[in-house]
Coordinates of N, CA and C and ligand atoms in Angstrom, one line a residue:
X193 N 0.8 -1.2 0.0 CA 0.0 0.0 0.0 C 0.9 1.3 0.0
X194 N 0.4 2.2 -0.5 CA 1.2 3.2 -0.8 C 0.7 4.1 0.0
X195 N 1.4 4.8 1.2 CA 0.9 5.8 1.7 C 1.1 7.2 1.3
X196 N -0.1 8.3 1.5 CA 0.4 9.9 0.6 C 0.9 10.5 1.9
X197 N 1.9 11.1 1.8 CA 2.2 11.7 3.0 C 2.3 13.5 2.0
X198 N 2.2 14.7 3.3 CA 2.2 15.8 3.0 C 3.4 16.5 3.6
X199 N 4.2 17.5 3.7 CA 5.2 18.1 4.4 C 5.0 19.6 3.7
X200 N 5.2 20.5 5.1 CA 5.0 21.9 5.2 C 6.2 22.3 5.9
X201 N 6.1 23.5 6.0 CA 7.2 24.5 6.6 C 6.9 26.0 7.0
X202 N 7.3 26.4 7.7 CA 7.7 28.0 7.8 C 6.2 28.8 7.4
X203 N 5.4 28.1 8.4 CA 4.0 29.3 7.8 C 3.9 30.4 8.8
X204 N 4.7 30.7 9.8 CA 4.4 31.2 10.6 C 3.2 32.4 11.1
X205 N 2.5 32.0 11.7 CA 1.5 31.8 11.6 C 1.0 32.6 13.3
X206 N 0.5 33.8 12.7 CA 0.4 34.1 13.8 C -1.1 35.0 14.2
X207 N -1.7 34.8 15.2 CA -3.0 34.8 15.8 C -3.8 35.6 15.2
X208 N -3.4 36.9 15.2 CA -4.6 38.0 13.9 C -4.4 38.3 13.1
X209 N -3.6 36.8 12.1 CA -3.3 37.0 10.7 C -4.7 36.3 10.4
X210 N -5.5 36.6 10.0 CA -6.6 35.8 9.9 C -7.3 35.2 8.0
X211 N -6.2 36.2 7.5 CA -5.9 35.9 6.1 C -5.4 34.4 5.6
X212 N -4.2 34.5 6.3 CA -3.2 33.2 6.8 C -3.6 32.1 6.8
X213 N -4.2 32.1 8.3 CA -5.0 31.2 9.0 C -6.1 30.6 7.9
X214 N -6.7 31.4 7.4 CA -8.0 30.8 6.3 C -6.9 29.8 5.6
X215 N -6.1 30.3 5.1 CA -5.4 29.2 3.9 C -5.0 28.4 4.4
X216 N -4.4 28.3 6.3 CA -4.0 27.2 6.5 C -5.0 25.8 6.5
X217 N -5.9 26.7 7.4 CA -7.7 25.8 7.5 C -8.3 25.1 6.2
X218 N -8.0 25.8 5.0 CA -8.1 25.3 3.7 C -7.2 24.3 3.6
X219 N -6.3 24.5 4.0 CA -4.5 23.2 3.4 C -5.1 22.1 4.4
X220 N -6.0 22.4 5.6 CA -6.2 21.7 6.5 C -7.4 20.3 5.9
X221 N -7.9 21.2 5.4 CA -9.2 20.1 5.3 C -8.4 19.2 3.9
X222 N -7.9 19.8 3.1 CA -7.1 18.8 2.3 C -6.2 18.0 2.5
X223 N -5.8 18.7 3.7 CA -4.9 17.8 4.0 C -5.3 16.4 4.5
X224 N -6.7 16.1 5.3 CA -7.5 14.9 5.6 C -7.8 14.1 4.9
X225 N -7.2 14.1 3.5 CA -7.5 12.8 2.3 C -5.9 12.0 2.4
X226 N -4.8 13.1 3.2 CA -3.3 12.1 3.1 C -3.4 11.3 4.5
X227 N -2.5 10.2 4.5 CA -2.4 9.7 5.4 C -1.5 10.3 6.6
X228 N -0.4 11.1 6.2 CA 0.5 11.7 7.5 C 0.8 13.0 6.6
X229 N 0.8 14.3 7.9 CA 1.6 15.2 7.4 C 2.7 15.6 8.4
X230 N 3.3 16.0 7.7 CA 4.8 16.3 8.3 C 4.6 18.1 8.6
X231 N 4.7 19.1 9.5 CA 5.5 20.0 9.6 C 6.6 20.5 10.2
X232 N 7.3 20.7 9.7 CA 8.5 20.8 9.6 C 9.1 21.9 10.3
X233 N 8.8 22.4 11.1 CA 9.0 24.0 11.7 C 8.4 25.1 11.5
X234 N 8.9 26.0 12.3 CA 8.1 27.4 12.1 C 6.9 27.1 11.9
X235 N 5.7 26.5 12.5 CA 4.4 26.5 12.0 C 3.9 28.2 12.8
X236 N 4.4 28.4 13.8 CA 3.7 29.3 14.6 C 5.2 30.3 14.6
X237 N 4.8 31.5 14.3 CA 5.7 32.7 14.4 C 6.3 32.9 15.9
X238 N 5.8 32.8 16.5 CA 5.9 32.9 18.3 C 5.8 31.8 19.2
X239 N 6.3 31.0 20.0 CA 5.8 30.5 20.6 C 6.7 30.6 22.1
X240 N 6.1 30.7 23.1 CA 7.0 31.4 24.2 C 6.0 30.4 25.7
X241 N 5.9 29.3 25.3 CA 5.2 27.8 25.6 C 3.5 27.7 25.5
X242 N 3.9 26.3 26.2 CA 2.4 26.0 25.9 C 1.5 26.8 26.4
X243 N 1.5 27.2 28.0 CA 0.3 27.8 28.7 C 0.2 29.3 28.3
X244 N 1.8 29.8 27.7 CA 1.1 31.2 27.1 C 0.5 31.5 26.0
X245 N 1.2 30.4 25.1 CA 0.7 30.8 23.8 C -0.6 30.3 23.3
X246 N -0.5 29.1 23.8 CA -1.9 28.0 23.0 C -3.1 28.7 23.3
X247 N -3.7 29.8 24.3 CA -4.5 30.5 24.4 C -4.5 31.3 23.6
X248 N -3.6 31.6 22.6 CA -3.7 32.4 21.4 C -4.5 32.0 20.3
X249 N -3.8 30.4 20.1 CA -4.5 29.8 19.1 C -5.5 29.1 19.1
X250 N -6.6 29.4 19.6 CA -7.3 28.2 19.7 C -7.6 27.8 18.4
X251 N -7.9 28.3 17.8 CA -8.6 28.1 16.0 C -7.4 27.3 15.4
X252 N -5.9 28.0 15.9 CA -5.5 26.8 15.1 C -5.5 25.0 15.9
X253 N -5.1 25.3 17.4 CA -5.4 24.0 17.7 C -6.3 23.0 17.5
X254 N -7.9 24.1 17.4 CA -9.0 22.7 16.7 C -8.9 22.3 16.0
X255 N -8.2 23.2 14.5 CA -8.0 22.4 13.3 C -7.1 21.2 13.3
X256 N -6.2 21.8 14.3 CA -5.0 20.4 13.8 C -5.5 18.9 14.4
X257 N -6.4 19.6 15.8 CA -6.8 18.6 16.4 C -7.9 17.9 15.4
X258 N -8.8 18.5 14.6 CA -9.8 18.0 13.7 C -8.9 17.0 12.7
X259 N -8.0 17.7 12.3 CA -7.3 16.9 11.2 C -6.4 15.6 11.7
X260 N -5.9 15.8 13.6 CA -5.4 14.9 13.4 C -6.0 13.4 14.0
X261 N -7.7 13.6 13.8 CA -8.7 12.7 14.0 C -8.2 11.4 12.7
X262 N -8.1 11.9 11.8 CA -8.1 11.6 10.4 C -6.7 11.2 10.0
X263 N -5.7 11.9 10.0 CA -4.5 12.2 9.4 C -3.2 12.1 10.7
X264 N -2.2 11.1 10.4 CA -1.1 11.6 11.1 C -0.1 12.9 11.1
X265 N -0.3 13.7 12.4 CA -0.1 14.5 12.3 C 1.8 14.9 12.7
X266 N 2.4 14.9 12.4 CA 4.2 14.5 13.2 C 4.4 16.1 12.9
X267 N 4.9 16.4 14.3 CA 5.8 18.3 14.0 C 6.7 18.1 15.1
X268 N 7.7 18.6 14.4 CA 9.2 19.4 14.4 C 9.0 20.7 14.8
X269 N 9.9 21.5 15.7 CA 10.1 22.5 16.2 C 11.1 23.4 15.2
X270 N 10.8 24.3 15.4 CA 11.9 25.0 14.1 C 12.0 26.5 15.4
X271 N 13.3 27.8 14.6 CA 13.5 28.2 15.9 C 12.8 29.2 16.1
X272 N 11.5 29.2 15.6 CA 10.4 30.3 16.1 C 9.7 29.4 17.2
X273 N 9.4 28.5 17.3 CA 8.4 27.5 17.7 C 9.3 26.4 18.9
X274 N 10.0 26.5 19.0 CA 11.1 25.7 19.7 C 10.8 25.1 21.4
X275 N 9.2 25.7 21.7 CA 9.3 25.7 22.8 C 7.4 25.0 22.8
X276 N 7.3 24.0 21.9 CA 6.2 23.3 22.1 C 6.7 22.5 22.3
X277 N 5.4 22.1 23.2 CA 5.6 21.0 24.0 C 4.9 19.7 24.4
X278 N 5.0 19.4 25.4 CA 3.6 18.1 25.5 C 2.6 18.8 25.6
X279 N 1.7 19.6 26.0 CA 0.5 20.3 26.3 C 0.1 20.5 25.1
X280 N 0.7 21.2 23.9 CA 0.4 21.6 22.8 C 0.4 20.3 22.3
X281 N 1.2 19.5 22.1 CA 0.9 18.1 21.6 C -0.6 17.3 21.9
X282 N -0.8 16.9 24.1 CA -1.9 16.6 24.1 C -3.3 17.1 23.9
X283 N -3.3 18.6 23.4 CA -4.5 19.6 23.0 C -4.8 19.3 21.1
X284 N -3.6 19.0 20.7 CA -3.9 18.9 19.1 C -3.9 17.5 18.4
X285 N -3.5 16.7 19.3 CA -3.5 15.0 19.0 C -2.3 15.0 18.4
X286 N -1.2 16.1 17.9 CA 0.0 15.8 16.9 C 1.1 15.6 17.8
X287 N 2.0 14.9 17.4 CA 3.2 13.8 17.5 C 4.2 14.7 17.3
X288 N 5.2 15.1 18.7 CA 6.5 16.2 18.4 C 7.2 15.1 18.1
X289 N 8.2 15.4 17.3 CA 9.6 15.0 16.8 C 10.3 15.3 16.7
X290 N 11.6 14.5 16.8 CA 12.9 15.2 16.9 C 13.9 15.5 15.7
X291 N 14.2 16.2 15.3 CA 15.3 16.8 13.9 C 16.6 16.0 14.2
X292 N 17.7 15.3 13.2 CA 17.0 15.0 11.9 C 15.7 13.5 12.2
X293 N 14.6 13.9 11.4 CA 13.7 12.5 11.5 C 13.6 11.7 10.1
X294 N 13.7 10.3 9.6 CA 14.1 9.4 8.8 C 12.6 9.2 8.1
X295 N 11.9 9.9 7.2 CA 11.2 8.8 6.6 C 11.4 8.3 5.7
X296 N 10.5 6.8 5.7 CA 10.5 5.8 5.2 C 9.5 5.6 4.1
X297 N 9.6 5.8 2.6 CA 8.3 5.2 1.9 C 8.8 3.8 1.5
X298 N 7.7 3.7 0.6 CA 8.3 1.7 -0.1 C 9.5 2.4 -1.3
X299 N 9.9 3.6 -1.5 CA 10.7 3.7 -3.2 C 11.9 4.8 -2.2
X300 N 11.8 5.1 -1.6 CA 12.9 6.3 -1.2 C 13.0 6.8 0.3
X301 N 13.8 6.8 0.9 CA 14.1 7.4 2.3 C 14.2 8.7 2.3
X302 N 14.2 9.4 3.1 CA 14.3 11.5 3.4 C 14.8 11.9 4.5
X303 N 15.8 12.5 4.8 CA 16.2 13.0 5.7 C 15.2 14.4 6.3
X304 N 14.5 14.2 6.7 CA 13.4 15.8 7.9 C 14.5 16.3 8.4
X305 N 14.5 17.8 8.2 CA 14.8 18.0 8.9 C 14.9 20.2 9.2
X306 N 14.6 21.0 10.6 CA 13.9 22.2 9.9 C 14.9 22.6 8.9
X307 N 16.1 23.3 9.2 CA 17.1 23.5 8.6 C 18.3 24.2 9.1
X308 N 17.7 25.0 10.1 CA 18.7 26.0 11.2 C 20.3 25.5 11.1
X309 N 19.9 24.1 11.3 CA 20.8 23.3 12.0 C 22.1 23.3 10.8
X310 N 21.8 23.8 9.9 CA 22.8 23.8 8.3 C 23.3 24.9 7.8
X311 N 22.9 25.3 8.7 CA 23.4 27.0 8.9 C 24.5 27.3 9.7
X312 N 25.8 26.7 9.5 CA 26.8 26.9 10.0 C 27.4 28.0 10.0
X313 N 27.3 28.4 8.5 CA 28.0 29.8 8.3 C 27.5 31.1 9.1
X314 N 26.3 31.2 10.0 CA 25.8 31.8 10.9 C 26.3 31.8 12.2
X315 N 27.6 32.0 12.4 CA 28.3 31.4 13.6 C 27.5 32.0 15.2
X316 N 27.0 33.5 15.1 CA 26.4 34.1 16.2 C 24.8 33.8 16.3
X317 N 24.2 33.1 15.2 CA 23.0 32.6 14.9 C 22.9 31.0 16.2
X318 N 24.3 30.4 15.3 CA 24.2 28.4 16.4 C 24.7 29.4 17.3
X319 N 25.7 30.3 18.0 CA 26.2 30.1 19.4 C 24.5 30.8 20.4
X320 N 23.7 31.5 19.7 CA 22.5 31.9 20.9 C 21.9 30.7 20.4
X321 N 21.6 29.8 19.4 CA 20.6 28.8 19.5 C 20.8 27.7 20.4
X322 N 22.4 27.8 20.8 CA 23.0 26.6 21.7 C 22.6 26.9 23.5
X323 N 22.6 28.2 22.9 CA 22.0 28.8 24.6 C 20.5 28.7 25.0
X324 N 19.9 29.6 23.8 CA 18.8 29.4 23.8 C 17.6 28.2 24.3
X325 N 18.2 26.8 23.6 CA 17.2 26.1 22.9 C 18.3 25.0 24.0
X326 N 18.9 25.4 24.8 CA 19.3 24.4 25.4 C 18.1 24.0 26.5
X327 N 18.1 22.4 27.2 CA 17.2 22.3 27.5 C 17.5 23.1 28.8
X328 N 17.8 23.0 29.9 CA 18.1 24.2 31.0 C 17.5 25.5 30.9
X329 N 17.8 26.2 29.6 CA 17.7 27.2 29.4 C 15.7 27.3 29.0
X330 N 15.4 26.4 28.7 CA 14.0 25.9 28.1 C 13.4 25.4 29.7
X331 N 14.0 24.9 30.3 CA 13.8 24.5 31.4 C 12.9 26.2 32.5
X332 N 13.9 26.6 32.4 CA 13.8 28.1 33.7 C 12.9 28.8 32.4
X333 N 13.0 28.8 31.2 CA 12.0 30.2 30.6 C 10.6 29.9 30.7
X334 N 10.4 28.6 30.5 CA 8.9 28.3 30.8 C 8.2 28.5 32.3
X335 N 8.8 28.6 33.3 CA 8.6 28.5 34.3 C 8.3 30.4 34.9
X336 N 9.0 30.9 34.0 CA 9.1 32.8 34.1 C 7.8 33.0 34.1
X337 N 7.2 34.1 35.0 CA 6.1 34.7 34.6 C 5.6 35.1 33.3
X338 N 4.8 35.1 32.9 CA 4.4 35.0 31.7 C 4.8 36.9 30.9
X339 N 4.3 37.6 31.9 CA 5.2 39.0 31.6 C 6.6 39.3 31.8
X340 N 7.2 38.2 31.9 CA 8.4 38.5 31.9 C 9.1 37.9 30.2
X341 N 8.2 36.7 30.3 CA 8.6 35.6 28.8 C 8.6 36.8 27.7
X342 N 7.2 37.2 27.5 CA 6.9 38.3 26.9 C 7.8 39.4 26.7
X343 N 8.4 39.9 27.2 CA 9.3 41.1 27.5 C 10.5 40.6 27.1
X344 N 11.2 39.5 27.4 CA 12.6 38.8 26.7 C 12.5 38.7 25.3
X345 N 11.1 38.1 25.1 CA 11.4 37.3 24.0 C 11.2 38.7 22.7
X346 N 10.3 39.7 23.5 CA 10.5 40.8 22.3 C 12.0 41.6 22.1
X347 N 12.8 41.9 23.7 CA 14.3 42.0 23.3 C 14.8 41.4 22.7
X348 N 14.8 39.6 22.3 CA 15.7 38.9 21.7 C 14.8 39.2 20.2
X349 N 14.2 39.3 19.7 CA 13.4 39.4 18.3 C 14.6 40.4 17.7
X350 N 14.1 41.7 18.6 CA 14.7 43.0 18.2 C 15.9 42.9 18.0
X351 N 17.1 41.9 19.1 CA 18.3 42.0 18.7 C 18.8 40.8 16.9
X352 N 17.6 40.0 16.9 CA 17.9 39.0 16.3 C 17.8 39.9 14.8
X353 N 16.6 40.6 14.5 CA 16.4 41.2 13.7 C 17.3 42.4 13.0
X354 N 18.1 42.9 14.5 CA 19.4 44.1 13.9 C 20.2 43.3 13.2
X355 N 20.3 41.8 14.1 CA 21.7 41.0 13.8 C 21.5 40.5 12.1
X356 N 20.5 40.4 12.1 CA 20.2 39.5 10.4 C 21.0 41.1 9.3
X357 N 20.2 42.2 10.0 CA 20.5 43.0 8.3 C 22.3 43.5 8.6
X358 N 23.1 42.6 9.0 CA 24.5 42.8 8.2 C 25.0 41.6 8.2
X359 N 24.1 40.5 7.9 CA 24.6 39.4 7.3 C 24.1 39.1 5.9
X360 N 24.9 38.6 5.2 CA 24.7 38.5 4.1 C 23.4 37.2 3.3
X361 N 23.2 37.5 2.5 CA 22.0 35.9 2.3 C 23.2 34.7 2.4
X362 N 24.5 34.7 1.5 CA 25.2 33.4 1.9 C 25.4 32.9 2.8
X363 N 25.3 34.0 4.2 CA 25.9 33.4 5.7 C 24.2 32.9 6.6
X364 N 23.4 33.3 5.4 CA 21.7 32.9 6.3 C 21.0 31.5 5.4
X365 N 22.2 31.4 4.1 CA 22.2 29.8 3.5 C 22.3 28.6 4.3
X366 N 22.0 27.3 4.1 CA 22.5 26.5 4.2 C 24.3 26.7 4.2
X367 N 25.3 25.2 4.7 CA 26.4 25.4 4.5 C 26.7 24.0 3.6
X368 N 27.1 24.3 2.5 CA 27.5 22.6 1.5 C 27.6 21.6 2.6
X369 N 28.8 21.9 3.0 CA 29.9 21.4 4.0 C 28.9 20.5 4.8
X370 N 28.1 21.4 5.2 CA 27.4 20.7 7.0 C 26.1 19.7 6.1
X371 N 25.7 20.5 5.0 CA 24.7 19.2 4.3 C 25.2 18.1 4.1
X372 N 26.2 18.0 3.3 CA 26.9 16.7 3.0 C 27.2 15.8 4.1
X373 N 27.9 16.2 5.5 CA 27.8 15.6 6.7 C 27.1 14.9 7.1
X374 N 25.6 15.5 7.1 CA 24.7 15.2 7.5 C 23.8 14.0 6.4
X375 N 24.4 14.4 5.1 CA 23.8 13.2 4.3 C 24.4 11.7 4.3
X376 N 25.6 12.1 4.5 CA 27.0 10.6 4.6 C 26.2 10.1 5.5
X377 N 25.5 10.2 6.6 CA 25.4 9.5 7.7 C 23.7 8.6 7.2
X378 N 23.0 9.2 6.3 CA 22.2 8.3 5.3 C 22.1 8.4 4.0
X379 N 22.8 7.1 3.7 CA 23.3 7.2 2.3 C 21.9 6.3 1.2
X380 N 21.8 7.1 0.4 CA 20.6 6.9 -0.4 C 19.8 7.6 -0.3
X381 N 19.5 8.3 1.0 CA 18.6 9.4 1.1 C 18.4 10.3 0.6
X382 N 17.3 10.9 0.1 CA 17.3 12.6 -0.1 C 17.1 13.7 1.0
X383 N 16.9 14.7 0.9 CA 16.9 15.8 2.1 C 15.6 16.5 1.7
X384 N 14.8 16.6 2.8 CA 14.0 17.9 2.7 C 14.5 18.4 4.1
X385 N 14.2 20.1 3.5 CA 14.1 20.8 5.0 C 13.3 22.4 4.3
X386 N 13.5 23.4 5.6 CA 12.5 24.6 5.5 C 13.4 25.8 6.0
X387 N 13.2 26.4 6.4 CA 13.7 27.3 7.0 C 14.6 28.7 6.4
X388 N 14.9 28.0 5.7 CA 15.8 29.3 4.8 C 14.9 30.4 4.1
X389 N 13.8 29.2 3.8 CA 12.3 30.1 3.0 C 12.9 30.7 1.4
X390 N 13.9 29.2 0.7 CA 14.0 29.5 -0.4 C 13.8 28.3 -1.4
X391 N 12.8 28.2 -1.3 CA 11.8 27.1 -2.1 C 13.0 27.0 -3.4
X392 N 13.2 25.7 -3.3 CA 14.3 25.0 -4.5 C 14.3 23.6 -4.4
X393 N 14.6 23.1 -5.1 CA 15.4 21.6 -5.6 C 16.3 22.0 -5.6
X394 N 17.2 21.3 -5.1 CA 19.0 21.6 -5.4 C 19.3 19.9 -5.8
X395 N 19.9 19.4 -7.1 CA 20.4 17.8 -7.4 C 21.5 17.9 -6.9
X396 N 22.2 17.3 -6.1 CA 23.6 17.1 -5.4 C 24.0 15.9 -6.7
X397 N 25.4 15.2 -6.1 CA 25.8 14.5 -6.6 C 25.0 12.7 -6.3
X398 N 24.8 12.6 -4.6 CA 24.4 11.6 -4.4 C 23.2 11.7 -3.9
X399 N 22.5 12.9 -3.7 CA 21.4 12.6 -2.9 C 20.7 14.4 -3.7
X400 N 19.4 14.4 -3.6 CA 18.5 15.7 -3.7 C 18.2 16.5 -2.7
X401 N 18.4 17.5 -2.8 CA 18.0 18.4 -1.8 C 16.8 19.6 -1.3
X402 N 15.6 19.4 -1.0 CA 14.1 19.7 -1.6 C 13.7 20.7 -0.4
X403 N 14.0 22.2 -0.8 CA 13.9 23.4 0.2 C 12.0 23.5 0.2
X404 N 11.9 23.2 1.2 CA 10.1 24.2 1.3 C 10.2 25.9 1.3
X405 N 9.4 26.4 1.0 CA 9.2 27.8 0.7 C 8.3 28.2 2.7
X406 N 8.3 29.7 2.5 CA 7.5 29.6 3.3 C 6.4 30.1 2.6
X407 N 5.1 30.2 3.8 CA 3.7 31.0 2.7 C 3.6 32.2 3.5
X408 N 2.9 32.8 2.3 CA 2.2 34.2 2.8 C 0.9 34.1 3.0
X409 N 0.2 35.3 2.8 CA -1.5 35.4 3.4 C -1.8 34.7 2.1
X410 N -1.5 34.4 1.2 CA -2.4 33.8 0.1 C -1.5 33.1 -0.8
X411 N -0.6 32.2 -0.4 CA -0.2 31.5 -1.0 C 1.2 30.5 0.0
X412 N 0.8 29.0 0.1 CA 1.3 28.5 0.5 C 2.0 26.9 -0.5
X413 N 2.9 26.4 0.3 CA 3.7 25.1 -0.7 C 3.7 24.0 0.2
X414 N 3.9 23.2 -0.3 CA 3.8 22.1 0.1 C 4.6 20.7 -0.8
X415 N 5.1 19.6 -0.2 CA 5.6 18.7 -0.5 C 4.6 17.5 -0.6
X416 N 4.1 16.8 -2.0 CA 3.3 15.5 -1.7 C 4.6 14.2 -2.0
X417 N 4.1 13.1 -0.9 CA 4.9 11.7 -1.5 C 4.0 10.8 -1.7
X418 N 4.4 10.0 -2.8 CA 3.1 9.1 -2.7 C 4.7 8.2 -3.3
X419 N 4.5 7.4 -4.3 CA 5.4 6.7 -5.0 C 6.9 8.0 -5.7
X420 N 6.3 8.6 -6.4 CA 7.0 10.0 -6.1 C 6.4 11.4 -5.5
X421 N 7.8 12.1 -5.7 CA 7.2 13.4 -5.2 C 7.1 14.4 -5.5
X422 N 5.8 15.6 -5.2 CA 5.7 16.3 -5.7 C 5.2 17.3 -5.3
X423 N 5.6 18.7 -6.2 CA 5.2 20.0 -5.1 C 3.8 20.2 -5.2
X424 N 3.4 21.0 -4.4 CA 2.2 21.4 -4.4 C 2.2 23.2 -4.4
X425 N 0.8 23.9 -5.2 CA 0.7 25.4 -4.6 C -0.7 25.0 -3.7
X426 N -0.7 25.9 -2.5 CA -2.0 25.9 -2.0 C -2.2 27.4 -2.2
X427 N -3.3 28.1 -2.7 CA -3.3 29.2 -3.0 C -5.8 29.0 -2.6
Ligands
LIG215 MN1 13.1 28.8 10.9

């Protein structure tokens, strides 16, 4: 039997985008004819845990929770979103995972994975993600008053945001170097990932390399597998 699986990325997606949100609600109900969907990070622009945020979303949680009546639902943390957790898991019925994750069809293996992590050439990018996203550090922020989460997390945007405009697009690329690494260790595989938000095929020598895009208010992408694979527009 051939299963259809779906994979997304980078919608970030945030509470009184309500433009957004319709398209995702739309991707949503289609998406209940595949058997698993994959997202891949960044689904939510913000996320600063479960008990603060998920009261933001409720509209999105029923959906995912509707869809994932029907559909396996698997999500990855990407580094907007880094801080969901079991709560947000047991409210939407979807399955957190961990990066890189291996799927398996009956014709071809894939390396999941968001993409941050390939981003070597962002040296000041991995040393706050290492701090960041460490668990300790994930440990004590969840635990902060909720006006306090709030208040950090808009300082670090702001610093993150000065830091991006004197880096170049090459150093906010992927890095060859750290892909290849990361593909030697499964050989035959192809790669998907998200995060860069530069929708491409790239053919390597041994393996393909399949960037998801991110979406806007009226136009989002998507990856279908069935026996092969293939893009999708959701518009
Ligand atoms: Mn990202």
């Amino acid at each position: 039997m051939t299963l259809r699986t779906l994979l997304i990325a980078d919608l970030h997606l945030v509470a009184d985008e309500v433009e957004k949100n319709q398209l995702f609600k739309k991707f949503c109900q289609q998406a209940q004819e595949a058997d698993q969907l994959f997202i891949l990070g960044d689904l939510f622009n913000t996320w600063l845990g479960d008990d603060l945020s998920a009261p933001h979303y409720t509209d999105i949680i029923s959906l995912l929770k509707t869809l994932s009546n029907k559909t396996k639902v698997l999500v990855m943390t990407g580094n907007r979103d880094f801080l969901l957790a079991q709560e947000f898991s047991r409210q939407t019925g979807c399955e957190l995972i961990n990066s890189p994750y291996l799927l398996e069809t009956n014709t071809q293996q894939y390396v999941l994975t968001h993409g941050d992590e390939l981003c070597t050439d962002d040296e000041s990018y991995q040393q706050m993600k290492s701090i960041l996203q460490h668990p300790i550090t994930k440990f004590i922020f969840v635990r902060l008053p909720k006006k306090w989460r709030l208040k950090l997390s808009g300082q670090l945007r702001q610093k993150s945001i000065e830091a991006q405009q004197d880096k170049t697009r090459e150093i906010m690329d992927v890095n060859p170097q750290a892909v290849i690494e990361l593909m030697q260790k499964y050989p035959g595989a192809d790669l998907i990932h998200g995060h860069t938000h530069r929708l491409n095929t790239h053919t390597e020598k041994t393996f393909t390399r399949y960037v998801l895009g991110d979406w806007s208010n009226t136009q989002g992408n998507a990856i279908e597998i069935t026996d092969k694979l293939n893009r999708l527009e959701i518009s």
